[in-house]
XYZ file of C-alpha atoms in Angstrom:
399
model
C 5.869 -13.379 22.970
C 5.070 -10.447 20.652
C 6.188 -12.328 17.554
C 4.257 -15.420 18.529
C 1.040 -13.510 19.109
C 1.324 -11.501 15.917
C 1.995 -14.694 13.967
C -1.200 -16.174 15.374
C -3.137 -13.157 14.182
C -1.524 -13.168 10.755
C -1.399 -16.888 10.074
C -4.420 -18.107 11.979
C -7.889 -16.666 12.003
C -6.861 -13.468 10.229
C -5.391 -15.367 7.275
C -8.470 -17.567 7.084
C -10.674 -14.503 7.001
C -8.601 -12.891 4.271
C -8.720 -16.039 2.126
C -12.480 -16.178 2.571
C -12.886 -12.569 1.492
C -10.512 -12.928 -1.425
C -12.569 -15.820 -2.706
C -15.438 -13.429 -3.303
C -13.875 -9.992 -3.535
C -10.127 -10.602 -4.052
C -9.147 -7.218 -2.734
C -11.910 -6.087 -0.384
C -10.986 -2.958 1.420
C -10.423 -3.383 5.181
C -9.527 -0.030 6.499
C -10.534 3.531 5.452
C -8.512 6.639 6.328
C -10.140 9.765 4.888
C -8.018 12.823 5.638
C -9.364 16.351 5.280
C -7.073 18.764 3.440
C -5.763 21.732 5.394
C -8.147 24.145 3.688
C -10.730 24.619 6.426
C -13.104 22.076 4.874
C -15.800 20.598 7.111
C -15.985 16.873 7.783
C -18.720 16.170 5.248
C -17.894 13.405 2.809
C -19.224 13.641 -0.714
C -17.855 12.248 -3.942
C -15.508 14.724 -5.544
C -15.555 17.270 -2.726
C -11.838 18.013 -3.237
C -10.855 16.512 0.117
C -7.923 14.119 0.415
C -8.786 10.511 1.230
C -6.519 7.660 2.301
C -7.600 4.004 2.384
C -5.839 0.858 3.556
C -6.339 -2.676 2.176
C -5.794 -6.129 3.645
C -2.071 -5.945 2.878
C -1.814 -2.829 5.100
C -1.264 -0.517 2.123
C -2.572 3.019 2.575
C -3.742 4.637 -0.666
C -4.090 8.355 -1.335
C -4.125 10.746 -4.262
C -0.368 11.253 -3.868
C 0.636 7.604 -3.540
C 0.647 4.512 -1.336
C 2.198 3.902 2.098
C 3.022 0.392 3.283
C 5.349 -1.397 5.689
C 7.836 -4.018 4.487
C 10.162 -5.908 6.846
C 9.557 -3.176 9.411
C 10.390 -0.293 7.046
C 7.800 2.287 6.039
C 7.756 2.739 2.265
C 5.929 5.019 -0.168
C 4.829 4.385 -3.748
C 4.851 7.768 -5.458
C 1.962 8.231 -7.898
C 3.807 11.119 -9.568
C 6.948 9.175 -10.504
C 5.889 5.537 -10.172
C 8.830 4.917 -7.812
C 8.668 2.833 -4.636
C 10.943 4.413 -2.003
C 11.815 4.097 1.685
C 10.308 6.918 3.800
C 13.705 8.176 4.910
C 15.216 11.586 4.263
C 18.411 10.976 6.197
C 21.460 11.725 3.953
C 23.546 8.660 3.105
C 21.433 6.475 5.409
C 22.334 2.780 5.229
C 18.774 1.924 6.302
C 20.006 -0.168 9.200
C 17.360 -0.883 11.794
C 19.168 1.037 14.515
C 19.582 4.277 12.562
C 16.946 4.514 9.816
C 13.899 6.698 10.665
C 11.761 4.549 8.360
C 12.169 1.446 10.522
C 9.530 0.439 13.102
C 9.916 -2.666 15.234
C 6.150 -2.708 15.686
C 3.292 -2.824 13.224
C 2.190 0.299 11.388
C -1.513 -0.221 10.680
C -1.751 2.872 8.520
C 0.155 6.000 7.525
C -1.097 9.248 6.044
C -0.077 12.852 5.906
C -1.599 16.294 6.270
C 0.503 19.214 5.056
C 4.092 18.553 6.151
C 3.179 16.086 8.919
C 3.109 12.306 8.709
C 0.575 10.487 10.927
C 0.790 6.846 11.972
C -1.690 4.419 13.514
C 0.657 1.997 15.229
C 1.494 -0.079 18.294
C 5.029 1.339 18.218
C 6.278 1.803 21.798
C 3.473 -0.271 23.335
C 4.083 -2.000 26.655
C 1.173 -4.389 26.183
C -0.097 -6.294 23.174
C -2.977 -4.538 21.423
C -2.312 -0.970 22.566
C -2.891 1.468 19.696
C -1.391 4.941 19.386
C -1.508 7.907 17.064
C 1.958 9.223 16.224
C 3.081 12.209 14.242
C 6.424 12.653 12.500
C 8.072 14.693 9.781
C 7.321 13.488 6.262
C 10.726 11.767 6.085
C 9.932 9.638 9.154
C 12.017 11.559 11.715
C 10.964 13.397 14.906
C 8.375 10.832 16.004
C 6.001 11.918 18.739
C 3.124 10.034 20.357
C 0.149 12.385 20.430
C -2.730 10.120 21.488
C -3.536 6.786 23.112
C -6.367 5.086 21.231
C -7.035 2.199 23.604
C -6.919 -1.544 23.017
C -7.259 -2.577 19.389
C -5.420 -5.795 18.580
C -6.441 -5.641 14.927
C -8.061 -2.858 12.908
C -10.743 -3.394 10.293
C -11.351 0.185 9.126
C -10.695 3.752 10.242
C -11.877 7.168 9.166
C -9.922 10.308 9.996
C -11.077 13.911 9.591
C -9.983 17.210 11.113
C -12.325 16.530 14.016
C -12.449 12.764 14.550
C -10.575 9.522 14.172
C -13.137 6.726 13.981
C -11.983 3.122 13.753
C -13.366 -0.372 14.081
C -11.331 -2.964 15.948
C -11.137 -6.686 16.659
C -9.801 -8.156 19.931
C -9.040 -11.851 20.425
C -7.183 -11.965 23.764
C -7.826 -10.837 27.328
C -5.341 -8.967 29.525
C -3.685 -12.274 30.492
C -3.194 -13.164 26.812
C -5.764 -15.962 26.929
C -8.052 -16.324 23.945
C -11.444 -14.736 24.581
C -14.516 -17.013 24.496
C -16.046 -14.583 22.002
C -14.450 -12.181 19.588
C -14.813 -8.541 20.573
C -15.540 -6.002 17.847
C -16.386 -2.359 18.194
C -16.180 1.175 16.888
C -14.222 3.817 18.763
C -14.128 7.593 18.289
C -11.181 9.815 19.129
C -11.972 13.523 19.251
C -8.876 15.306 17.939
C -9.946 18.606 19.518
C -10.671 17.416 23.073
C -8.486 14.300 23.205
C -11.423 12.187 24.402
C -11.572 8.558 23.189
C -14.694 6.422 23.646
C -16.564 3.446 22.230
C -19.770 4.131 20.340
C -20.496 0.502 19.497
C -19.411 -2.910 20.805
C -20.420 -6.462 19.997
C -19.267 -9.931 21.103
C -19.725 -13.174 19.212
C -18.173 -16.011 17.288
C -16.554 -15.118 13.962
C -17.330 -11.433 14.556
C -16.302 -8.976 11.831
C -16.835 -5.364 10.809
C -17.221 -5.190 7.040
C -17.807 -1.491 6.471
C -17.109 1.754 8.289
C -17.710 5.233 6.987
C -18.202 8.743 8.339
C -20.420 11.354 6.684
C -20.525 14.611 8.615
C -20.946 13.348 12.212
C -22.753 10.122 11.271
C -20.923 6.794 11.395
C -22.113 3.912 9.214
C -21.133 0.402 10.303
C -21.827 -3.036 8.854
C -21.045 -5.929 11.221
C -21.521 -9.699 11.243
C -21.283 -12.249 14.064
C -22.868 -15.312 15.625
C -24.246 -14.818 19.133
C -22.608 -18.069 20.218
C -19.536 -19.367 22.046
C -17.009 -21.628 20.271
C -18.339 -24.585 22.304
C -21.895 -23.923 21.104
C -20.662 -23.656 17.520
C -18.846 -27.000 17.730
C -21.936 -28.658 19.174
C -24.204 -27.408 16.383
C -21.892 -26.728 13.426
C -23.798 -29.121 11.120
C -27.211 -27.716 12.101
C -27.647 -24.839 9.666
C -31.060 -23.900 10.993
C -29.687 -23.557 14.529
C -26.736 -21.487 13.339
C -29.005 -19.240 11.300
C -31.078 -18.404 14.387
C -28.034 -16.857 16.064
C -26.611 -15.071 13.044
C -26.489 -11.304 13.534
C -25.885 -9.149 10.463
C -26.488 -5.443 11.015
C -26.153 -2.113 9.280
C -26.012 0.602 11.942
C -25.758 4.367 12.095
C -24.137 6.035 15.102
C -23.565 9.625 16.180
C -19.845 10.415 16.375
C -20.492 13.202 18.868
C -23.083 11.446 21.010
C -24.413 8.071 22.121
C -27.286 7.351 19.722
C -27.058 4.153 17.653
C -29.789 3.403 15.093
C -30.324 0.081 13.322
C -30.882 0.620 9.585
C -30.961 -2.981 8.371
C -30.677 -6.364 10.068
C -31.522 -10.011 9.516
C -30.540 -10.083 5.818
C -28.115 -13.005 5.777
C -26.489 -12.307 2.410
C -26.378 -8.510 2.765
C -23.087 -6.912 1.727
C -22.616 -3.155 2.042
C -20.744 -2.003 -1.068
C -20.241 1.720 -0.556
C -21.636 4.674 1.380
C -21.990 8.161 -0.078
C -24.231 11.219 0.072
C -26.862 9.416 -2.008
C -27.183 6.724 0.655
C -25.934 3.194 1.292
C -25.447 0.791 -1.611
C -25.775 -2.859 -0.590
C -26.337 -6.189 -2.300
C -28.769 -8.931 -1.294
C -30.467 -11.734 -3.174
C -28.554 -11.050 -6.376
C -29.640 -7.386 -6.570
C -28.092 -3.991 -5.774
C -30.086 -1.684 -3.515
C -29.752 1.957 -2.491
C -30.891 2.711 1.059
C -31.953 6.229 2.006
C -30.568 6.535 5.530
C -33.005 9.308 6.434
C -36.235 7.551 5.415
C -35.045 3.956 5.814
C -36.444 3.129 2.367
C -34.457 0.876 0.013
C -34.716 0.968 -3.781
C -33.755 -1.837 -6.160
C -31.376 -0.080 -8.570
C -29.570 -2.819 -10.514
C -28.240 -6.349 -10.620
C -25.717 -7.298 -7.959
C -22.425 -5.416 -8.345
C -19.343 -4.695 -6.255
C -18.649 -1.118 -5.264
C -15.053 0.128 -5.205
C -13.818 2.953 -2.928
C -14.413 6.048 -5.053
C -13.603 9.659 -4.184
C -14.010 11.461 -7.476
C -16.381 13.949 -9.049
C -16.390 11.652 -12.042
C -18.634 9.258 -10.136
C -18.666 6.000 -8.173
C -17.104 2.861 -9.655
C -18.943 -0.467 -9.694
C -18.082 -3.804 -11.274
C -19.879 -7.027 -12.179
C -17.779 -10.159 -12.750
C -18.817 -12.795 -15.324
C -17.336 -16.177 -14.422
C -18.125 -17.575 -17.893
C -16.066 -14.986 -19.772
C -13.635 -14.024 -17.001
C -14.477 -10.383 -17.669
C -15.595 -7.650 -15.311
C -18.059 -5.069 -16.590
C -17.180 -1.729 -15.007
C -19.831 0.948 -14.521
C -19.727 4.599 -13.519
C -22.553 5.847 -11.310
C -23.325 9.561 -11.036
C -25.757 10.398 -8.229
C -27.276 13.411 -9.979
C -28.181 11.292 -12.992
C -29.047 8.138 -11.002
C -27.682 6.099 -13.877
C -25.105 3.313 -14.286
C -23.043 3.912 -17.431
C -20.980 1.037 -18.847
C -17.287 1.927 -19.030
C -15.819 -1.251 -20.519
C -15.498 -5.014 -20.146
C -12.005 -5.934 -18.909
C -10.054 -8.989 -17.816
C -7.494 -9.362 -15.006
C -7.935 -5.883 -13.518
C -9.236 -5.272 -9.975
C -9.494 -1.629 -8.842
C -8.239 -0.891 -5.339
C -9.215 2.789 -5.045
C -10.390 5.618 -7.269
C -9.353 9.213 -6.582
C -9.954 12.383 -8.555
C -6.846 12.053 -10.727
C -5.388 8.634 -9.851
C -6.901 5.160 -10.049
C -5.048 2.273 -8.338
C -5.479 -1.167 -9.884
C -4.214 -4.673 -9.248
C -2.950 -5.901 -12.622
C -3.053 -9.693 -13.018
C -1.469 -9.737 -16.476
C 1.625 -11.396 -15.007
C 3.528 -14.612 -15.682
C 2.875 -16.025 -12.209
C -0.741 -14.846 -12.030
C -0.112 -12.726 -8.936
C -1.484 -9.222 -8.983
C 0.881 -6.267 -9.238
C -0.147 -2.851 -7.977
C -0.303 -0.233 -10.721
C -1.992 3.103 -11.386
C -3.370 5.199 -14.221
C -5.284 8.411 -14.716
C -8.854 8.178 -13.448
C -10.126 9.990 -16.537
C -8.524 7.326 -18.736
C -9.931 4.393 -16.767
C -13.408 5.921 -16.829
C -13.070 5.914 -20.628
C -12.018 2.279 -20.623
C -8.377 3.054 -21.404
C -5.572 1.163 -19.645
C -2.710 1.796 -22.074
C -1.153 4.283 -19.648
C -1.146 1.863 -16.704
C 2.122 2.152 -14.739
C 3.474 -0.470 -12.345
C 5.380 0.775 -9.308
C 9.129 0.094 -9.402
C 11.634 -0.018 -6.538
């Protein structure tokens, strides 16, 4: 039963969604885990604040300054950005890595893994009695001494999550009811877990056909969410699928701001069919629409046209935010660095076959498509080098 249901998620609608996104973005980020260092820092996010961030992509790879966590055949692995080695998260001497004995093995899905200090944290359905139950586990950094520390409710699939000292905020997607029958409408929502009080609650929920959450971010106690759905049932969609005007009337595309500590939800933008939120930072919300890039001031609600349409990559560096514009005629991407204080986009370089996954203060992760089979290989280089247009020091992870 478990395997069958997970296969439906992976190979059915989820795979279709991923192919659709890859057509336009190739490696759009699906889940964000930003972890505050154990230095007493507050939960305020700003580029280059010195905090540790972790992000997870559509392949369930969690990126951080130190390296990349991912699950393969049930085993939790770590790509070390210091050595370039890809290792099993197991510190057991002479371990054969058999499923019964290895602390790196999980018979359930690990949505994301990150660490604070000497503790490893896991968002997982490990130990669940019912499909879709999500837990927060802690363990030693070598995978041993697992302990469930929180129940995070029903979340059959995660889109994004943000974790700070105070909150875990995540967006979820549910397809089945408690009897494992497919829901007439997809359920999406945003849930907040207070790490101090142990309280877990929804701050936002939506139901609709083809519902998705495309962006989730947390700045101080303010949650930013971009969601998309049709306010229709599957039967209504089938009856009117060729009537674009009808479908457009029921299209809901929203950019919302919610209070992590309260109940207030404010609509910032809605009704822009081709709106795509690119990145959120202290300067505001960057989004594209109509072939242009805009910067929305969340306090005033005023948007400014700042450039031609560009994609924003997850950036957590004092060196600036990273944007890219792809030219289908040349096959090149023009990469730009944006510094909020200067309000200027500076051209870094024009490159082919590189797609950044995440930019941290010292490490930049990149999918390198300079391969014989054309499939991207995860690699990394120094952020300072990439921001100078240098990729000679690019290192591919090796097992």
